[in-house]
Amino acid sequence: MSSSSAAASVPGATPADALRRNRIISSKLYFDVPGSKAPVVYSTAYDIAFLGIEKMHPFDSSKWGRICRFLTKEGHLEKTRVVEPLEASKEDLLVVHTEAYLNSLRSSFRVAAIVEVPPLTLMPNWLVQQRLLYPFRKQVGGSILSAKLALERGWAINVGGGFHHCSAEEGGGFCAYADISLSIQFAFVRLDISRVMIIDLDAHQGNGHEKDFANDGRVYILDMYNAGIYPFDHAAKRYIDQKVELVSGTETDDYLDQLDKALKVAQTRFQPQLIIYNAGTDILDGDPLGNLKISPEGVVIRDEKVFRFAKDQNIPLVMMTSGGYMKSSARVIADSITNLSQKNLVQLGSQPD
């Protein structure tokens, strides 16, 4: 079936729906990944190095590469088994984003505001595109591909992505592209699914995807976040199906207890065909933006609980690493992925034919 006839075959599709569907069907971001690869998605292009300016934001912009280096150096994951994604093109991004929003990123001033690094305003936009937005677009490609891999393998990890403050028309909070929304829209069309659960455990409210799926009953959002920090998006809160609002200073045992209760409720309310797990590590004690007091061991246990929740119900899961503003985040994420492997919740080693 041609892409145009496929788009036209959806009952009740508007011209905008048909255009979106055509863009998704003609995208190159989904490609066949051989069984010799693990469903772990990363590119060296994820990492941001920008004349030292990246150090002006608390985010560790080399976090993603450090996670992979820990895993490969310690023998948990062979470099050759990591999947390299493609960069999301403008046509891919238009699946969710407006033309006006994408055009706004041609302003270095606008990008500087989104990523909260004022000196970027003074940089030529071609340099901002190359050094900052290109790495983000590669991570978007990784998030989109990871959903396909999860449906095929049962799980996938994008060692990046999780830009949960960005919506179709607005970026912010170091998030320039709405990779979660894009990943889900691609999955609806290409993977033939119609029920997705977002489990957002970053310390901040995931207001971007909440706005994008405001009245979409196909997406169930469980968001557990510190209500006393950015973004204070009260309009977006209305679209959270299940919100767990934490207070600053919440400690590990209380946090894990609230997570257990939330997962039990979610299990009774919605039966998804795919889980998007936004696994921010800005919940760590000492994180300058999260203001929570979760231990490194607590993060490892948290991730294990979410993966077990998915595996017990046989639901494919995509993990994205999202926020985390301390150098120690990379070590904690690598330890968590190692623990998932040891508990047989993910398989990093070569699979027998």
CSV table of C-alpha atoms in Angstrom, one decimal, residues 44-341:
chain,number,residue,atom,x,y,z
A,44,THR,CA,28.8,9.8,20.3
A,45,ALA,CA,26.9,12.6,18.6
A,46,TYR,CA,24.6,12.8,21.7
A,47,ASP,CA,27.3,14.5,23.7
A,48,ILE,CA,27.5,18.3,23.7
A,49,ALA,CA,30.8,20.2,23.6
A,50,PHE,CA,30.5,23.9,22.9
A,51,LEU,CA,33.5,26.0,23.7
A,52,GLY,CA,32.9,25.3,27.4
A,53,ILE,CA,29.6,27.2,27.3
A,54,GLU,CA,27.7,24.0,28.1
A,55,LYS,CA,29.3,24.2,31.6
A,56,MET,CA,27.2,27.2,32.3
A,57,HIS,CA,24.1,25.0,32.7
A,58,PRO,CA,24.2,22.4,35.6
A,59,PHE,CA,23.3,19.6,33.2
A,60,ASP,CA,26.2,17.2,32.6
A,61,SER,CA,26.3,17.4,28.8
A,62,SER,CA,28.7,14.5,28.5
A,63,LYS,CA,26.5,12.3,30.7
A,64,TRP,CA,25.3,10.1,27.9
A,65,GLY,CA,28.8,9.1,26.7
A,66,ARG,CA,30.0,8.5,30.2
A,67,ILE,CA,27.2,6.0,30.9
A,68,CYS,CA,28.2,4.0,27.8
A,69,ARG,CA,31.9,4.1,28.7
A,70,PHE,CA,31.2,2.7,32.2
A,71,LEU,CA,29.1,-0.1,30.7
A,72,THR,CA,31.7,-1.0,28.0
A,73,LYS,CA,34.8,-0.6,30.1
A,74,GLU,CA,33.4,-2.8,32.9
A,75,GLY,CA,32.5,-5.5,30.4
A,76,HIS,CA,28.7,-5.3,30.6
A,77,LEU,CA,28.1,-4.2,27.1
A,78,GLU,CA,30.2,-4.6,23.9
A,79,LYS,CA,30.6,-1.4,22.0
A,80,THR,CA,29.7,-3.1,18.8
A,81,ARG,CA,26.3,-4.1,20.2
A,82,VAL,CA,25.2,-0.5,20.7
A,83,VAL,CA,22.7,0.8,18.1
A,84,GLU,CA,23.4,4.1,16.4
A,85,PRO,CA,20.3,6.1,15.6
A,86,LEU,CA,19.7,8.5,12.7
A,87,GLU,CA,19.1,12.2,13.2
A,88,ALA,CA,15.5,13.3,13.2
A,89,SER,CA,14.9,15.4,10.0
A,90,LYS,CA,12.6,18.4,9.8
A,91,GLU,CA,9.9,16.2,8.2
A,92,ASP,CA,10.2,13.9,11.2
A,93,LEU,CA,9.9,16.7,13.7
A,94,LEU,CA,6.9,18.1,11.9
A,95,VAL,CA,5.0,15.0,13.0
A,96,VAL,CA,4.5,16.8,16.3
A,97,HIS,CA,6.0,20.3,16.0
A,98,THR,CA,4.6,23.3,14.3
A,99,GLU,CA,6.6,24.9,11.4
A,100,ALA,CA,6.5,28.1,13.5
A,101,TYR,CA,8.2,26.4,16.5
A,102,LEU,CA,10.9,24.8,14.4
A,103,ASN,CA,11.5,28.2,12.6
A,104,SER,CA,11.9,29.8,16.0
A,105,LEU,CA,14.9,27.6,16.7
A,106,ARG,CA,16.7,29.5,14.0
A,107,SER,CA,17.0,32.3,16.6
A,108,SER,CA,20.0,31.8,18.9
A,109,PHE,CA,18.2,34.0,21.4
A,110,ARG,CA,15.2,31.6,21.4
A,111,VAL,CA,17.4,28.5,21.8
A,112,ALA,CA,19.4,30.2,24.6
A,113,ALA,CA,16.1,30.7,26.5
A,114,ILE,CA,15.0,27.1,26.0
A,115,VAL,CA,18.3,25.6,27.3
A,116,GLU,CA,18.9,28.3,29.9
A,117,VAL,CA,22.3,29.3,28.7
A,118,PRO,CA,22.2,33.1,28.0
A,119,PRO,CA,25.6,33.4,26.2
A,120,LEU,CA,24.2,31.2,23.4
A,121,THR,CA,22.3,34.4,22.3
A,122,LEU,CA,25.6,35.7,21.0
A,123,MET,CA,26.5,32.6,18.9
A,124,PRO,CA,25.8,32.3,15.2
A,125,ASN,CA,22.8,30.1,14.7
A,126,TRP,CA,24.7,27.7,12.4
A,127,LEU,CA,27.0,26.9,15.3
A,128,VAL,CA,24.1,26.5,17.7
A,129,GLN,CA,22.5,24.1,15.2
A,130,GLN,CA,25.7,22.0,14.8
A,131,ARG,CA,26.8,21.9,18.4
A,132,LEU,CA,23.5,21.8,20.3
A,133,LEU,CA,20.5,21.1,18.2
A,134,TYR,CA,22.1,18.4,16.1
A,135,PRO,CA,22.9,16.3,19.2
A,136,PHE,CA,19.4,16.8,20.4
A,137,ARG,CA,18.0,15.6,17.0
A,138,LYS,CA,20.1,12.5,17.2
A,139,GLN,CA,18.7,11.8,20.6
A,140,VAL,CA,15.2,12.3,19.2
A,141,GLY,CA,16.0,9.7,16.5
A,142,GLY,CA,17.1,7.4,19.3
A,143,SER,CA,13.9,7.8,21.3
A,144,ILE,CA,11.8,7.1,18.2
A,145,LEU,CA,13.8,4.0,17.2
A,146,SER,CA,13.8,2.7,20.8
A,147,ALA,CA,10.0,2.2,20.7
A,148,LYS,CA,10.4,-0.1,17.7
A,149,LEU,CA,13.1,-2.0,19.4
A,150,ALA,CA,11.1,-2.4,22.6
A,151,LEU,CA,8.2,-3.9,20.7
A,152,GLU,CA,10.6,-6.3,19.0
A,153,ARG,CA,12.7,-7.2,22.0
A,154,GLY,CA,10.6,-6.5,25.1
A,155,TRP,CA,12.7,-3.5,26.2
A,156,ALA,CA,15.0,-0.8,24.9
A,157,ILE,CA,17.1,1.9,26.5
A,158,ASN,CA,17.9,5.2,24.8
A,159,VAL,CA,20.9,6.5,26.6
A,160,GLY,CA,19.6,10.0,26.2
A,161,GLY,CA,16.3,11.7,25.3
A,162,GLY,CA,13.4,12.2,27.7
A,163,PHE,CA,13.0,15.9,26.8
A,164,HIS,CA,9.7,16.0,28.7
A,165,HIS,CA,9.3,19.8,29.0
A,166,CYS,CA,9.0,20.3,25.2
A,167,SER,CA,5.6,20.3,23.6
A,168,ALA,CA,4.5,20.8,19.9
A,169,GLU,CA,4.7,24.5,20.2
A,170,GLU,CA,7.0,25.3,23.1
A,171,GLY,CA,10.4,24.3,24.4
A,172,GLY,CA,12.0,24.9,27.8
A,173,GLY,CA,13.9,23.4,30.7
A,174,PHE,CA,16.8,22.2,28.4
A,175,CYS,CA,14.3,20.5,26.1
A,176,ALA,CA,14.2,21.7,22.5
A,177,TYR,CA,12.3,18.8,20.8
A,178,ALA,CA,9.4,16.7,22.0
A,179,ASP,CA,10.9,13.2,21.7
A,180,ILE,CA,8.4,11.5,23.9
A,181,SER,CA,5.4,12.7,21.9
A,182,LEU,CA,7.2,11.9,18.7
A,183,SER,CA,8.1,8.4,19.8
A,184,ILE,CA,4.5,7.7,20.7
A,185,GLN,CA,3.0,9.2,17.5
A,186,PHE,CA,5.4,7.0,15.4
A,187,ALA,CA,4.5,4.0,17.5
A,188,PHE,CA,0.7,4.6,16.9
A,189,VAL,CA,1.2,4.5,13.1
A,190,ARG,CA,4.2,2.2,12.5
A,191,LEU,CA,3.7,-0.3,15.4
A,192,ASP,CA,0.0,-0.5,15.2
A,193,ILE,CA,-0.6,0.1,18.9
A,194,SER,CA,-3.2,2.4,20.5
A,195,ARG,CA,-2.5,2.3,24.2
A,196,VAL,CA,0.7,3.8,25.7
A,197,MET,CA,1.6,4.6,29.3
A,198,ILE,CA,4.1,7.3,30.2
A,199,ILE,CA,5.7,6.7,33.6
A,200,ASP,CA,7.6,10.0,34.3
A,201,LEU,CA,9.8,9.8,37.3
A,202,ASP,CA,12.1,12.7,36.6
A,203,ALA,CA,12.0,15.2,39.5
A,204,HIS,CA,10.2,17.7,37.4
A,205,GLN,CA,6.7,17.7,36.1
A,206,GLY,CA,6.6,16.4,32.4
A,207,ASN,CA,4.5,19.3,31.2
A,208,GLY,CA,5.5,18.9,27.5
A,209,HIS,CA,4.0,15.5,26.8
A,210,GLU,CA,1.1,16.4,29.1
A,211,LYS,CA,0.1,19.2,26.8
A,212,ASP,CA,0.6,17.2,23.7
A,213,PHE,CA,-1.7,14.4,24.8
A,214,ALA,CA,-4.1,16.6,26.7
A,215,ASN,CA,-7.3,15.0,25.5
A,216,ASP,CA,-5.9,11.8,24.0
A,217,GLY,CA,-7.4,8.7,25.8
A,218,ARG,CA,-4.8,6.5,24.1
A,219,VAL,CA,-2.1,7.8,26.4
A,220,TYR,CA,-2.1,7.4,30.2
A,221,ILE,CA,0.3,9.6,32.2
A,222,LEU,CA,1.7,8.7,35.6
A,223,ASP,CA,3.8,11.6,36.7
A,224,MET,CA,5.6,11.6,40.1
A,225,TYR,CA,7.5,14.8,40.7
A,226,ASN,CA,8.5,17.5,43.2
A,227,ALA,CA,5.6,20.0,43.1
A,228,GLY,CA,7.8,22.7,44.6
A,229,ILE,CA,10.1,23.2,41.7
A,230,TYR,CA,10.0,24.2,37.9
A,231,PRO,CA,7.8,24.2,35.8
A,232,PHE,CA,4.8,24.9,38.0
A,233,ASP,CA,2.6,24.3,34.9
A,234,HIS,CA,-0.8,24.1,36.5
A,235,ALA,CA,-2.6,24.0,33.1
A,236,ALA,CA,-0.7,20.9,32.1
A,237,LYS,CA,-1.4,19.3,35.5
A,238,ARG,CA,-5.0,18.9,34.5
A,239,TYR,CA,-3.9,16.4,31.8
A,240,ILE,CA,-2.1,14.1,34.2
A,241,ASP,CA,-4.1,10.9,34.6
A,242,GLN,CA,-2.3,10.0,37.9
A,243,LYS,CA,-0.2,12.6,39.6
A,244,VAL,CA,2.0,12.0,42.7
A,245,GLU,CA,3.2,15.3,44.0
A,246,LEU,CA,6.3,15.1,46.2
A,247,VAL,CA,7.6,17.7,48.6
A,248,SER,CA,11.2,18.9,48.6
A,249,GLY,CA,13.4,16.8,50.8
A,250,THR,CA,11.5,13.5,50.2
A,251,GLU,CA,13.8,10.7,51.2
A,252,THR,CA,14.4,7.2,49.7
A,253,ASP,CA,12.1,5.0,51.7
A,254,ASP,CA,9.1,7.3,51.4
A,255,TYR,CA,9.8,7.8,47.7
A,256,LEU,CA,9.9,4.1,47.0
A,257,ASP,CA,6.8,3.5,49.1
A,258,GLN,CA,4.9,6.1,47.1
A,259,LEU,CA,6.1,4.6,43.8
A,260,ASP,CA,4.9,1.1,44.9
A,261,LYS,CA,1.4,2.5,45.6
A,262,ALA,CA,1.3,4.4,42.3
A,263,LEU,CA,2.3,1.5,40.2
A,264,LYS,CA,-0.4,-0.7,41.9
A,265,VAL,CA,-3.0,1.9,41.0
A,266,ALA,CA,-1.7,2.3,37.4
A,267,GLN,CA,-1.9,-1.4,36.9
A,268,THR,CA,-5.6,-1.4,37.7
A,269,ARG,CA,-6.5,1.7,35.6
A,270,PHE,CA,-4.8,1.1,32.3
A,271,GLN,CA,-3.5,-1.8,30.2
A,272,PRO,CA,-0.9,-0.4,27.8
A,273,GLN,CA,0.8,-2.0,24.8
A,274,LEU,CA,4.0,0.1,25.4
A,275,ILE,CA,5.5,1.9,28.4
A,276,ILE,CA,7.6,5.0,28.0
A,277,TYR,CA,9.7,5.3,31.2
A,278,ASN,CA,11.2,8.8,31.7
A,279,ALA,CA,14.0,7.9,34.2
A,280,GLY,CA,15.4,11.2,35.3
A,281,THR,CA,18.2,11.0,37.9
A,282,ASP,CA,17.6,14.5,39.2
A,283,ILE,CA,15.8,12.9,42.1
A,284,LEU,CA,19.3,12.1,43.6
A,285,ASP,CA,20.2,13.6,46.9
A,286,GLY,CA,22.4,16.7,46.2
A,287,ASP,CA,21.0,17.4,42.7
A,288,PRO,CA,20.9,21.2,42.4
A,289,LEU,CA,17.6,21.3,40.7
A,290,GLY,CA,15.6,18.3,41.9
A,291,ASN,CA,15.6,19.1,45.7
A,292,LEU,CA,14.8,15.5,46.6
A,293,LYS,CA,17.0,13.2,48.8
A,294,ILE,CA,17.0,9.8,47.0
A,295,SER,CA,20.1,7.7,47.4
A,296,PRO,CA,22.0,6.1,44.5
A,297,GLU,CA,20.7,2.7,45.7
A,298,GLY,CA,17.2,4.2,45.7
A,299,VAL,CA,17.5,5.1,42.0
A,300,VAL,CA,18.7,1.6,41.2
A,301,ILE,CA,15.7,0.1,43.1
A,302,ARG,CA,13.3,2.6,41.4
A,303,ASP,CA,14.4,1.5,37.9
A,304,GLU,CA,14.2,-2.2,38.9
A,305,LYS,CA,10.6,-1.7,40.2
A,306,VAL,CA,9.5,0.0,36.9
A,307,PHE,CA,11.1,-2.7,34.7
A,308,ARG,CA,9.6,-5.4,36.8
A,309,PHE,CA,6.2,-3.7,36.6
A,310,ALA,CA,6.5,-4.0,32.8
A,311,LYS,CA,7.9,-7.5,32.7
A,312,ASP,CA,5.4,-9.0,35.1
A,313,GLN,CA,2.6,-7.8,32.7
A,314,ASN,CA,4.6,-8.6,29.5
A,315,ILE,CA,4.5,-4.9,28.4
A,316,PRO,CA,7.4,-3.6,26.2
A,317,LEU,CA,9.2,-0.7,27.9
A,318,VAL,CA,11.4,2.1,26.6
A,319,MET,CA,13.7,3.9,29.1
A,320,MET,CA,15.0,7.4,28.4
A,321,THR,CA,17.6,9.0,30.8
A,322,SER,CA,16.1,12.5,30.9
A,323,GLY,CA,17.3,14.9,33.6
A,324,GLY,CA,20.1,14.6,36.1
A,325,TYR,CA,22.3,17.5,37.0
A,326,MET,CA,25.3,16.0,38.8
A,327,LYS,CA,28.4,14.3,37.5
A,328,SER,CA,27.5,11.3,39.6
A,329,SER,CA,24.4,10.7,37.5
A,330,ALA,CA,26.2,8.8,34.8
A,331,ARG,CA,27.7,6.4,37.3
A,332,VAL,CA,24.3,5.8,39.0
A,333,ILE,CA,22.6,5.1,35.6
A,334,ALA,CA,25.3,2.7,34.5
A,335,ASP,CA,25.0,0.9,37.9
A,336,SER,CA,21.2,0.7,37.4
A,337,ILE,CA,21.5,-0.8,33.9
A,338,THR,CA,24.0,-3.3,35.3
A,339,ASN,CA,21.6,-4.2,38.0
A,340,LEU,CA,18.8,-4.7,35.5
A,341,SER,CA,21.0,-7.0,33.6
